[in-house]
Amino acid sequence: MFSLLQQARLQFKPQIPTVLQAVDETVLVPQPIHHHSSDQITERFPKTSGQQLLEIHLGSKSVSNALRVGVLLSGGQAPGGHNVISGLFDALKAFHPDSVLIGFYDGPSGVLTNKRVEITDKLLESYRNQGGFDIIGSSRTKIETEEQFLIAEKTVKENKLDGLVIVGGDDSNTNAAFLAEFFLSRGCPTRVIGVPKTIDGDLQSDLIEISFGFDTACKVYSETIGNLMRDCLSAKKYYYFIKLMGRSASHITLECALQTHPNLALISEEIAKEGKTLEGVVDSICDMVCTRSAKGKNYGVILVPEGVIEFIPEVRVLIEELNNIMSLKSSHHDAIDKEENKDTKIVMAAKLLSTAAQPCFLSLPKDIQAQLLIGRDPHGNVQVSKIETERMLMSMVKSKLKKRDERIKFDPISHFCGYEGRSALPSNFDSQYCYALGRVAAILIKGGATGYICYVNNLTKRVEKWEAGGVPLTQLMVLEKRHGETKPVVKKTLVDLEGNAFSQFHTQRAQWAVEDDYIAPGPIQFYGPPELTDGVPNLIQV
Amino acid sequence: MFSLLQQARLQFKPQIPTVLQAVDETVLVPQPIHHHSSDQITERFPKTSGQQLLEIHLGSKSVSNALRVGVLLSGGQAPGGHNVISGLFDALKAFHPDSVLIGFYDGPSGVLTNKRVEITDKLLESYRNQGGFDIIGSSRTKIETEEQFLIAEKTVKENKLDGLVIVGGDDSNTNAAFLAEFFLSRGCPTRVIGVPKTIDGDLQSDLIEISFGFDTACKVYSETIGNLMRDCLSAKKYYYFIKLMGRSASHITLECALQTHPNLALISEEIAKEGKTLEGVVDSICDMVCTRSAKGKNYGVILVPEGVIEFIPEVRVLIEELNNIMSLKSSHHDAIDKEENKDTKIVMAAKLLSTAAQPCFLSLPKDIQAQLLIGRDPHGNVQVSKIETERMLMSMVKSKLKKRDERIKFDPISHFCGYEGRSALPSNFDSQYCYALGRVAAILIKGGATGYICYVNNLTKRVEKWEAGGVPLTQLMVLEKRHGETKPVVKKTLVDLEGNAFSQFHTQRAQWAVEDDYIAPGPIQFYGPPELTDGVPNLIQV
């Protein structure tokens, strides 16, 4: 069922960048780019590395055959996914009314099982400008082995696909690059095109300004953060520890900080760079709390990226050592595992840790220590992701403050800004950006490009002025060691500590810590003055 | 600092009901009402009980002296508080430009300490249509003892107040009723007027359609719930257990259920009425999960009012018994308290419980058992409010499902819709409703009324048609036993299981359980078509 707002959004007509308006009048103009790919990448991608950037320009009208294209949504949802499909569909139909768009169900696995649906105008009708990925679903399956590539080839051949559009994050786009190379090497004519999706914002570069979904998610989170700040100012007695999504990078936290001005925001990348200890992080929070307390302010807001503790060097060491100690092969495993008394278990493990890891382990609250020893995954690995970082920090700050000064009032409340952000109704920005990305994918496929990822840039300008085209996927790749093997992968972009966004945050944060410079952006608006409805993430503005 | 939306909202001009537009042309028209007050209430309120309803009608222009009025905000925030003050201020100034509005800081305690500020147009400028209570703050202090009444009298005399407006929930309005009676009995001319505030919605009756803040809070929560539903539909692998505010009544949960159509919503009042056991509640969730699983749906959304476990009869008995066992006077207290081994502690306590309470205690997850024994308040009482009900239910459902059928996939995620709702930017409805309430308070004070609570009704109609006036506070009172003493108190209104809202929910919920009838209302809109911006809570529509 649709709410009134959802119904209204179904009717929303995304503005279209000028270069993408008449898709049958576009041409792909190759532009040389500096190839920074290593030899290893060139070797691995003999056919698709070294390709040029493709800019979409307006040209003269050209007649197109009907195209058959497949699309899949991969990984976690990001607001705007349905609009990528709409943009793609509308462009294919504009090329030729007999063009066909096939949606593969449940992500990459739909390609492996050939479970699919033809996307029709009728079907799309109920998904335009809506949140979620539910039109065809998604999954975290990967197409990455030779065997899977062969099955994928079979599927695209059976469906006579001219192109396959993979909407996904860094991993999915890595796989898209390999698949493109594989198809080319096999003489399979299906072009593979990636679309940059992830609310985490870690798929961006000088060639791709931002991934889609980031804008909406940050706006949803900033709405909540702003509300809790207002609560702080009124109740004057709580410290909110707000955990934000973003396991590998702190873009969301940084963006939300710029939107709302919290008293403190942890940026994982900075913590890693400075080699901060867990105690150091706790101390930095305590310092802020004490300074505010001296000013009579026993309230505040702290933003915590969900992945932060994995960026603390000593925690990394600790996790590694615990994984070794508790590995099924370890001689200690059985003894510790069998011990039923939690306290004894903890003492046993602590004794086995190095001097680099032991103090960190001993500084953790007891329930976290126990969790690290008990809650391991099927491979025996410590599940860092299960640790409720914000609650752990709350408890550690509380203990530490007690030692510093008993009289300091500290009443923390935790909040997790989670999946409500990734599945929200897309903002105007994401609606329009995604619709444009979909059109770009169609144009690239029509132009015969493969191994490319769509870009739409110049996003801080009016929509008409947005620029678009394709970046060779290999251009985003770096060599990384994963599971002991060096592999070319699409790079996850971390927060640039030399960049403008971080530097803006850095300049202002001392003031935010003590003053109440809070800003409440409020809920996303879809109607009204453009400055209220068409805002763009700070990260690309600064 | 203000966000763009906050700035835009500062400029918003609330529509004003026709009867409240020219405040100096209003008259108070007494209307007889059926007095259901008991003899004890009449005795306790010799001067203010038995007063008539006062309707505000338009009459001829009358000249007014300048009025001096005090206002305080009591208890938890509710969106719209600042607009009550704006409405009050604007009306007082319309009566006479020399009228003065004094805001008491930090709730009732400001009256006790005479800490105050004169509200000026300049000051109000930055608070119109904004969330929070921060213009003057709030607190949970009470003015309820004879001694406090005398201090309050001193304060209102020093400030030469014609009236004192108390913006609060049931408790604060109970105190307002006593204060009004006290002032009258002492010949103190200050009129006392209450304003119905609480996001919980439990201050409503046939005379007061709804308390303010409820609309905005439910819309904020429903936005989140709707987003998580969309997430369910896409990811198809999570069960969201969403806890909602509402300790004493489940109005918020019921309203959000009507707005979003969850697969299951617990209504505390129904559970109490049916005398359900905790196991029964867990079973009802398991039944739903199993039914959906049989249809291939291993995802869903469950709404849980935060106070639900206190409505389960056997849990009440358990808590009472634990409080006795663990009371400082109990002979068992020391032994259990000193025992360091959690498991032994639990066994010791369990042995002392009656057969009515023991099975319930034993059915609880171990960490909850421990929490009940350890986390007691300074009076030694079990802190039920600290129990994370949604997580407890998740864990109990998980264990139970395992016993029923190992193969059922059940991956629960908890979410708490908390203080972000009470401090949000007020919806158009709350902005306008509160502005009207403020004007009503001014008119009642000018008309010499005391011991009244403001009402604005007919709220499902266009704003012009809203009706307004005052209800004698004693009319909302009932006798209740609190701390062993029978006292007249303003009644907390629970969900009416015979009412239209519940019956609408009741009729549809079987379908919602199995089908995915989810609705995502999306974020509150302030611009655009009126049906998107001016929605009214379902609870007063049906």
Short mmCIF file of C-alpha atoms in Angstrom, two decimals, chain A residues 17-339:
data_model
loop_
_atom_site.label_atom_id
_atom_site.label_comp_id
_atom_site.label_asym_id
_atom_site.label_seq_id
_atom_site.Cartn_x
_atom_site.Cartn_y
_atom_site.Cartn_z
CA PRO A 17 20.63 16.92 -17.29
CA THR A 18 20.69 18.57 -20.69
CA VAL A 19 23.16 16.07 -22.14
CA LEU A 20 20.91 13.19 -21.18
CA GLN A 21 17.59 14.57 -22.33
CA ALA A 22 17.51 13.27 -25.88
CA VAL A 23 19.29 9.98 -25.41
CA ASP A 24 19.14 9.18 -29.12
CA GLU A 25 21.09 12.34 -29.86
CA THR A 26 24.00 11.53 -27.62
CA VAL A 27 27.49 10.56 -28.61
CA LEU A 28 30.28 9.08 -26.55
CA VAL A 29 33.39 11.23 -26.78
CA PRO A 30 36.55 9.46 -25.63
CA GLN A 31 38.85 11.51 -23.46
CA PRO A 32 42.35 10.43 -22.61
CA ILE A 33 42.94 9.94 -18.92
CA HIS A 34 46.08 9.35 -16.99
CA HIS A 35 46.17 5.63 -16.38
CA HIS A 36 47.52 4.89 -12.97
CA SER A 37 46.83 1.18 -13.24
CA SER A 38 49.71 -1.01 -12.22
CA ASP A 39 51.20 -3.58 -14.56
CA GLN A 40 49.44 -6.28 -12.66
CA ILE A 41 46.08 -4.70 -13.36
CA THR A 42 46.96 -4.22 -17.02
CA GLU A 43 47.97 -7.86 -17.21
CA ARG A 44 44.83 -9.05 -15.51
CA PHE A 45 42.63 -6.86 -17.74
CA PRO A 46 44.27 -7.03 -21.16
CA LYS A 47 41.07 -6.00 -22.93
CA THR A 48 39.44 -3.49 -20.63
CA SER A 49 42.33 -1.70 -18.97
CA GLY A 50 43.72 1.31 -20.73
CA GLN A 51 40.32 2.31 -22.08
CA GLN A 52 39.60 6.00 -22.32
CA LEU A 53 37.10 8.01 -20.33
CA LEU A 54 33.84 8.35 -22.24
CA GLU A 55 32.03 11.66 -22.03
CA ILE A 56 28.43 11.90 -23.13
CA HIS A 57 27.87 14.84 -25.45
CA LEU A 58 24.92 15.89 -27.51
CA GLY A 59 25.29 15.01 -31.17
CA SER A 60 22.97 14.38 -34.04
CA LYS A 61 20.06 11.98 -33.90
CA SER A 62 20.98 8.37 -34.57
CA VAL A 63 18.71 5.43 -35.13
CA SER A 64 19.15 2.53 -32.79
CA ASN A 65 18.15 -1.09 -32.86
CA ALA A 66 16.10 -2.44 -30.03
CA LEU A 67 18.39 -3.33 -27.16
CA ARG A 68 18.08 -6.14 -24.64
CA VAL A 69 19.58 -5.27 -21.30
CA GLY A 70 19.66 -6.97 -17.92
CA VAL A 71 19.94 -5.23 -14.57
CA LEU A 72 20.61 -6.39 -11.04
CA LEU A 73 20.82 -4.70 -7.66
CA SER A 74 23.64 -5.92 -5.49
CA GLY A 75 24.28 -5.69 -1.73
CA GLY A 76 22.65 -3.38 0.79
CA GLN A 77 19.94 -1.05 -0.37
CA ALA A 78 20.58 2.58 -1.15
CA PRO A 79 17.82 5.11 -1.78
CA GLY A 80 17.44 5.66 -5.51
CA GLY A 81 17.96 2.12 -6.79
CA HIS A 82 14.50 2.08 -8.32
CA ASN A 83 15.30 5.28 -10.18
CA VAL A 84 18.42 3.80 -11.75
CA ILE A 85 16.10 1.17 -13.18
CA SER A 86 13.55 3.81 -14.29
CA GLY A 87 16.21 5.90 -15.99
CA LEU A 88 17.63 2.85 -17.71
CA PHE A 89 14.19 1.68 -18.82
CA ASP A 90 13.06 5.04 -20.14
CA ALA A 91 16.28 5.51 -22.09
CA LEU A 92 16.15 2.03 -23.62
CA LYS A 93 12.56 2.64 -24.71
CA ALA A 94 13.55 6.02 -26.11
CA PHE A 95 16.21 4.29 -28.21
CA HIS A 96 13.67 1.87 -29.52
CA PRO A 97 10.18 0.96 -28.29
CA ASP A 98 11.01 -2.72 -28.68
CA SER A 99 13.97 -2.56 -26.34
CA VAL A 100 13.67 -4.93 -23.42
CA LEU A 101 14.86 -4.52 -19.86
CA ILE A 102 15.17 -7.67 -17.80
CA GLY A 103 15.53 -7.49 -14.05
CA PHE A 104 17.37 -10.30 -12.33
CA TYR A 105 15.82 -11.23 -9.01
CA ASP A 106 17.68 -11.09 -5.72
CA GLY A 107 20.94 -9.62 -6.91
CA PRO A 108 23.73 -11.50 -8.64
CA SER A 109 22.14 -14.81 -7.69
CA GLY A 110 19.35 -14.05 -10.18
CA VAL A 111 21.94 -14.13 -12.95
CA LEU A 112 23.25 -17.46 -11.70
CA THR A 113 19.77 -18.96 -11.56
CA ASN A 114 18.38 -16.98 -14.50
CA LYS A 115 15.49 -15.91 -12.25
CA ARG A 116 14.20 -12.80 -13.92
CA VAL A 117 11.32 -10.57 -14.82
CA GLU A 118 10.75 -8.25 -17.73
CA ILE A 119 10.56 -4.71 -16.45
CA THR A 120 7.51 -3.00 -17.91
CA ASP A 121 6.11 0.47 -17.62
CA LYS A 122 3.25 -1.01 -15.65
CA LEU A 123 5.61 -2.67 -13.16
CA LEU A 124 7.78 0.41 -12.82
CA GLU A 125 4.76 2.58 -12.19
CA SER A 126 4.69 1.60 -8.52
CA TYR A 127 8.42 2.01 -7.95
CA ARG A 128 9.38 5.35 -9.44
CA ASN A 129 11.08 7.57 -6.85
CA GLN A 130 10.43 5.03 -4.11
CA GLY A 131 12.91 3.69 -1.56
CA GLY A 132 14.09 0.11 -1.20
CA PHE A 133 15.32 -2.39 -3.76
CA ASP A 134 12.16 -4.47 -3.70
CA ILE A 135 11.22 -4.29 -7.36
CA ILE A 136 13.66 -7.13 -8.01
CA GLY A 137 15.32 -7.54 -4.62
CA SER A 138 19.01 -7.76 -3.90
CA SER A 139 21.55 -10.02 -2.27
CA ARG A 140 25.18 -10.27 -1.28
CA THR A 141 25.92 -13.21 -3.55
CA LYS A 142 28.96 -12.64 -5.70
CA ILE A 143 29.74 -13.56 -9.28
CA GLU A 144 33.47 -14.01 -8.93
CA THR A 145 34.60 -17.52 -9.73
CA GLU A 146 35.36 -18.86 -13.20
CA GLU A 147 32.48 -21.26 -12.78
CA GLN A 148 30.09 -18.44 -11.93
CA PHE A 149 31.34 -16.41 -14.90
CA LEU A 150 30.47 -19.32 -17.18
CA ILE A 151 26.99 -19.56 -15.74
CA ALA A 152 26.58 -15.80 -16.11
CA GLU A 153 27.65 -16.09 -19.74
CA LYS A 154 25.04 -18.76 -20.27
CA THR A 155 22.37 -16.55 -18.75
CA VAL A 156 23.20 -13.46 -20.77
CA LYS A 157 23.35 -15.56 -23.95
CA GLU A 158 20.03 -17.18 -23.25
CA ASN A 159 18.52 -13.76 -22.72
CA LYS A 160 20.38 -12.37 -25.75
CA LEU A 161 21.56 -9.45 -23.68
CA ASP A 162 23.37 -6.53 -25.25
CA GLY A 163 24.26 -5.34 -21.81
CA LEU A 164 24.19 -6.15 -18.14
CA VAL A 165 23.97 -3.34 -15.60
CA ILE A 166 25.33 -4.11 -12.15
CA VAL A 167 24.22 -1.67 -9.49
CA GLY A 168 26.51 -2.12 -6.54
CA GLY A 169 29.34 -1.07 -4.26
CA ASP A 170 33.08 -1.61 -4.54
CA ASP A 171 32.92 -5.41 -4.43
CA SER A 172 30.15 -5.68 -6.99
CA ASN A 173 31.94 -3.29 -9.29
CA THR A 174 35.15 -5.28 -8.89
CA ASN A 175 33.20 -8.32 -10.02
CA ALA A 176 31.66 -6.30 -12.85
CA ALA A 177 35.16 -5.44 -14.08
CA PHE A 178 36.19 -9.09 -14.10
CA LEU A 179 32.96 -10.13 -15.78
CA ALA A 180 33.40 -7.50 -18.51
CA GLU A 181 36.92 -8.75 -19.17
CA PHE A 182 35.72 -12.36 -19.16
CA PHE A 183 32.91 -11.70 -21.64
CA LEU A 184 35.25 -9.82 -23.98
CA SER A 185 37.86 -12.54 -23.80
CA ARG A 186 35.19 -15.10 -24.70
CA GLY A 187 33.79 -13.03 -27.52
CA CYS A 188 30.51 -12.69 -25.66
CA PRO A 189 28.95 -9.43 -26.90
CA THR A 190 27.20 -8.50 -23.64
CA ARG A 191 28.54 -5.22 -22.28
CA VAL A 192 28.93 -4.95 -18.51
CA ILE A 193 28.31 -1.58 -16.90
CA GLY A 194 28.53 -0.73 -13.20
CA VAL A 195 26.57 1.89 -11.29
CA PRO A 196 28.11 3.39 -8.12
CA LYS A 197 25.84 2.51 -5.21
CA THR A 198 26.48 2.72 -1.48
CA ILE A 199 25.13 4.88 1.30
CA ASP A 200 28.57 4.62 2.90
CA GLY A 201 29.96 7.00 0.29
CA ASP A 202 33.18 5.04 -0.03
CA LEU A 203 32.90 4.62 -3.79
CA GLN A 204 33.96 8.08 -4.93
CA SER A 205 37.01 9.57 -6.53
CA ASP A 206 38.04 12.49 -8.65
CA LEU A 207 36.12 10.75 -11.43
CA ILE A 208 32.97 9.90 -9.48
CA GLU A 209 31.76 12.63 -7.17
CA ILE A 210 29.58 10.46 -4.95
CA SER A 211 27.80 7.12 -4.82
CA PHE A 212 24.04 7.20 -4.79
CA GLY A 213 22.01 6.81 -1.61
CA PHE A 214 24.57 8.66 0.49
CA ASP A 215 22.62 11.90 0.30
CA THR A 216 19.31 10.48 1.49
CA ALA A 217 20.82 8.32 4.21
CA CYS A 218 22.80 11.22 5.64
CA LYS A 219 19.72 13.44 5.55
CA VAL A 220 17.64 10.83 7.37
CA TYR A 221 20.35 10.40 10.00
CA SER A 222 20.88 14.13 10.35
CA GLU A 223 17.16 14.58 10.93
CA THR A 224 17.39 12.21 13.90
CA ILE A 225 20.65 13.71 15.16
CA GLY A 226 19.22 17.22 14.96
CA ASN A 227 16.14 16.14 16.88
CA LEU A 228 18.25 14.55 19.60
CA MET A 229 20.31 17.75 19.79
CA ARG A 230 17.13 19.72 20.39
CA ASP A 231 16.30 17.20 23.07
CA CYS A 232 19.70 17.82 24.65
CA LEU A 233 19.14 21.56 24.74
CA SER A 234 15.77 21.15 26.43
CA ALA A 235 16.36 18.26 28.82
CA LYS A 236 19.97 19.32 29.49
CA LYS A 237 20.83 16.03 31.09
CA TYR A 238 21.75 13.45 28.47
CA TYR A 239 24.77 12.57 26.41
CA TYR A 240 23.68 10.94 23.18
CA PHE A 241 26.10 8.42 21.72
CA ILE A 242 24.83 8.06 18.18
CA LYS A 243 26.25 5.24 16.13
CA LEU A 244 26.11 5.75 12.38
CA MET A 245 26.43 3.29 9.54
CA GLY A 246 29.80 3.09 7.82
CA ARG A 247 31.92 0.08 8.64
CA SER A 248 34.91 0.86 6.44
CA ALA A 249 34.83 4.62 6.13
CA SER A 250 33.49 7.54 8.14
CA HIS A 251 32.02 9.58 5.28
CA ILE A 252 28.52 9.35 6.77
CA THR A 253 29.73 10.50 10.16
CA LEU A 254 31.68 13.36 8.63
CA GLU A 255 28.74 14.44 6.45
CA CYS A 256 26.30 14.28 9.35
CA ALA A 257 28.75 16.21 11.52
CA LEU A 258 28.91 18.98 8.92
CA GLN A 259 25.12 19.00 8.74
CA THR A 260 24.47 19.07 12.48
CA HIS A 261 27.58 20.24 14.44
CA PRO A 262 27.85 17.66 17.22
CA ASN A 263 30.05 18.18 20.26
CA LEU A 264 32.30 15.37 19.10
CA ALA A 265 32.49 13.10 16.08
CA LEU A 266 34.94 10.24 15.87
CA ILE A 267 36.47 9.85 12.42
CA SER A 268 37.93 6.37 12.08
CA GLU A 269 40.51 7.37 9.50
CA GLU A 270 41.93 10.05 11.78
CA ILE A 271 42.10 7.66 14.72
CA ALA A 272 44.00 5.16 12.60
CA LYS A 273 46.37 7.79 11.27
CA GLU A 274 47.17 9.12 14.71
CA GLY A 275 47.54 5.59 16.03
CA LYS A 276 45.20 6.40 18.89
CA THR A 277 44.65 3.86 21.63
CA LEU A 278 41.19 2.93 22.83
CA GLU A 279 42.03 4.70 26.06
CA GLY A 280 43.01 7.73 24.03
CA VAL A 281 39.62 7.75 22.32
CA VAL A 282 37.85 7.37 25.65
CA ASP A 283 39.99 10.16 27.08
CA SER A 284 39.15 12.51 24.25
CA ILE A 285 35.45 12.01 25.01
CA CYS A 286 36.05 12.46 28.74
CA ASP A 287 37.97 15.68 28.10
CA MET A 288 35.06 17.10 26.17
CA VAL A 289 32.57 16.02 28.85
CA CYS A 290 34.70 17.61 31.58
CA THR A 291 35.15 20.87 29.70
CA ARG A 292 31.42 21.13 29.14
CA SER A 293 30.67 20.16 32.70
CA ALA A 294 32.88 23.00 33.93
CA LYS A 295 30.61 25.30 31.92
CA GLY A 296 27.54 23.79 33.54
CA LYS A 297 26.66 21.72 30.48
CA ASN A 298 26.04 18.09 31.32
CA TYR A 299 24.65 17.14 27.96
CA GLY A 300 25.93 16.63 24.47
CA VAL A 301 25.96 14.66 21.26
CA ILE A 302 28.73 12.33 20.10
CA LEU A 303 28.79 10.68 16.68
CA VAL A 304 30.38 7.26 16.42
CA PRO A 305 31.00 5.49 13.08
CA GLU A 306 30.08 1.84 13.48
CA GLY A 307 33.47 0.60 12.33
CA VAL A 308 35.57 2.83 14.56
CA ILE A 309 37.10 0.26 16.88
CA GLU A 310 38.54 -1.69 13.99
CA PHE A 311 40.55 1.41 13.12
CA ILE A 312 42.22 1.56 16.52
CA PRO A 313 45.63 -0.07 15.95
CA GLU A 314 45.83 -1.83 19.32
CA VAL A 315 42.31 -3.21 18.89
CA ARG A 316 43.37 -4.66 15.55
CA VAL A 317 46.31 -6.34 17.24
CA LEU A 318 44.07 -7.59 20.01
CA ILE A 319 41.54 -9.06 17.61
CA GLU A 320 44.29 -10.76 15.63
CA GLU A 321 45.80 -12.28 18.77
CA LEU A 322 42.42 -13.39 20.07
CA ASN A 323 41.67 -15.01 16.73
CA ASN A 324 44.94 -16.91 16.99
CA ILE A 325 44.42 -17.91 20.61
CA MET A 326 40.85 -18.98 20.03
CA SER A 327 41.39 -20.57 16.63
CA LEU A 328 40.31 -24.15 16.49
CA LYS A 329 43.92 -25.12 15.83
CA SER A 330 45.20 -23.39 18.94
CA SER A 331 46.19 -25.49 21.91
CA HIS A 332 44.48 -23.00 24.18
CA HIS A 333 41.16 -23.06 22.41
CA ASP A 334 39.59 -26.04 24.12
CA ALA A 335 40.60 -25.06 27.63
CA ILE A 336 39.24 -21.53 27.33
CA ASP A 337 36.17 -22.65 25.46
CA LYS A 338 35.25 -25.25 28.06
CA GLU A 339 35.74 -22.99 31.04
#
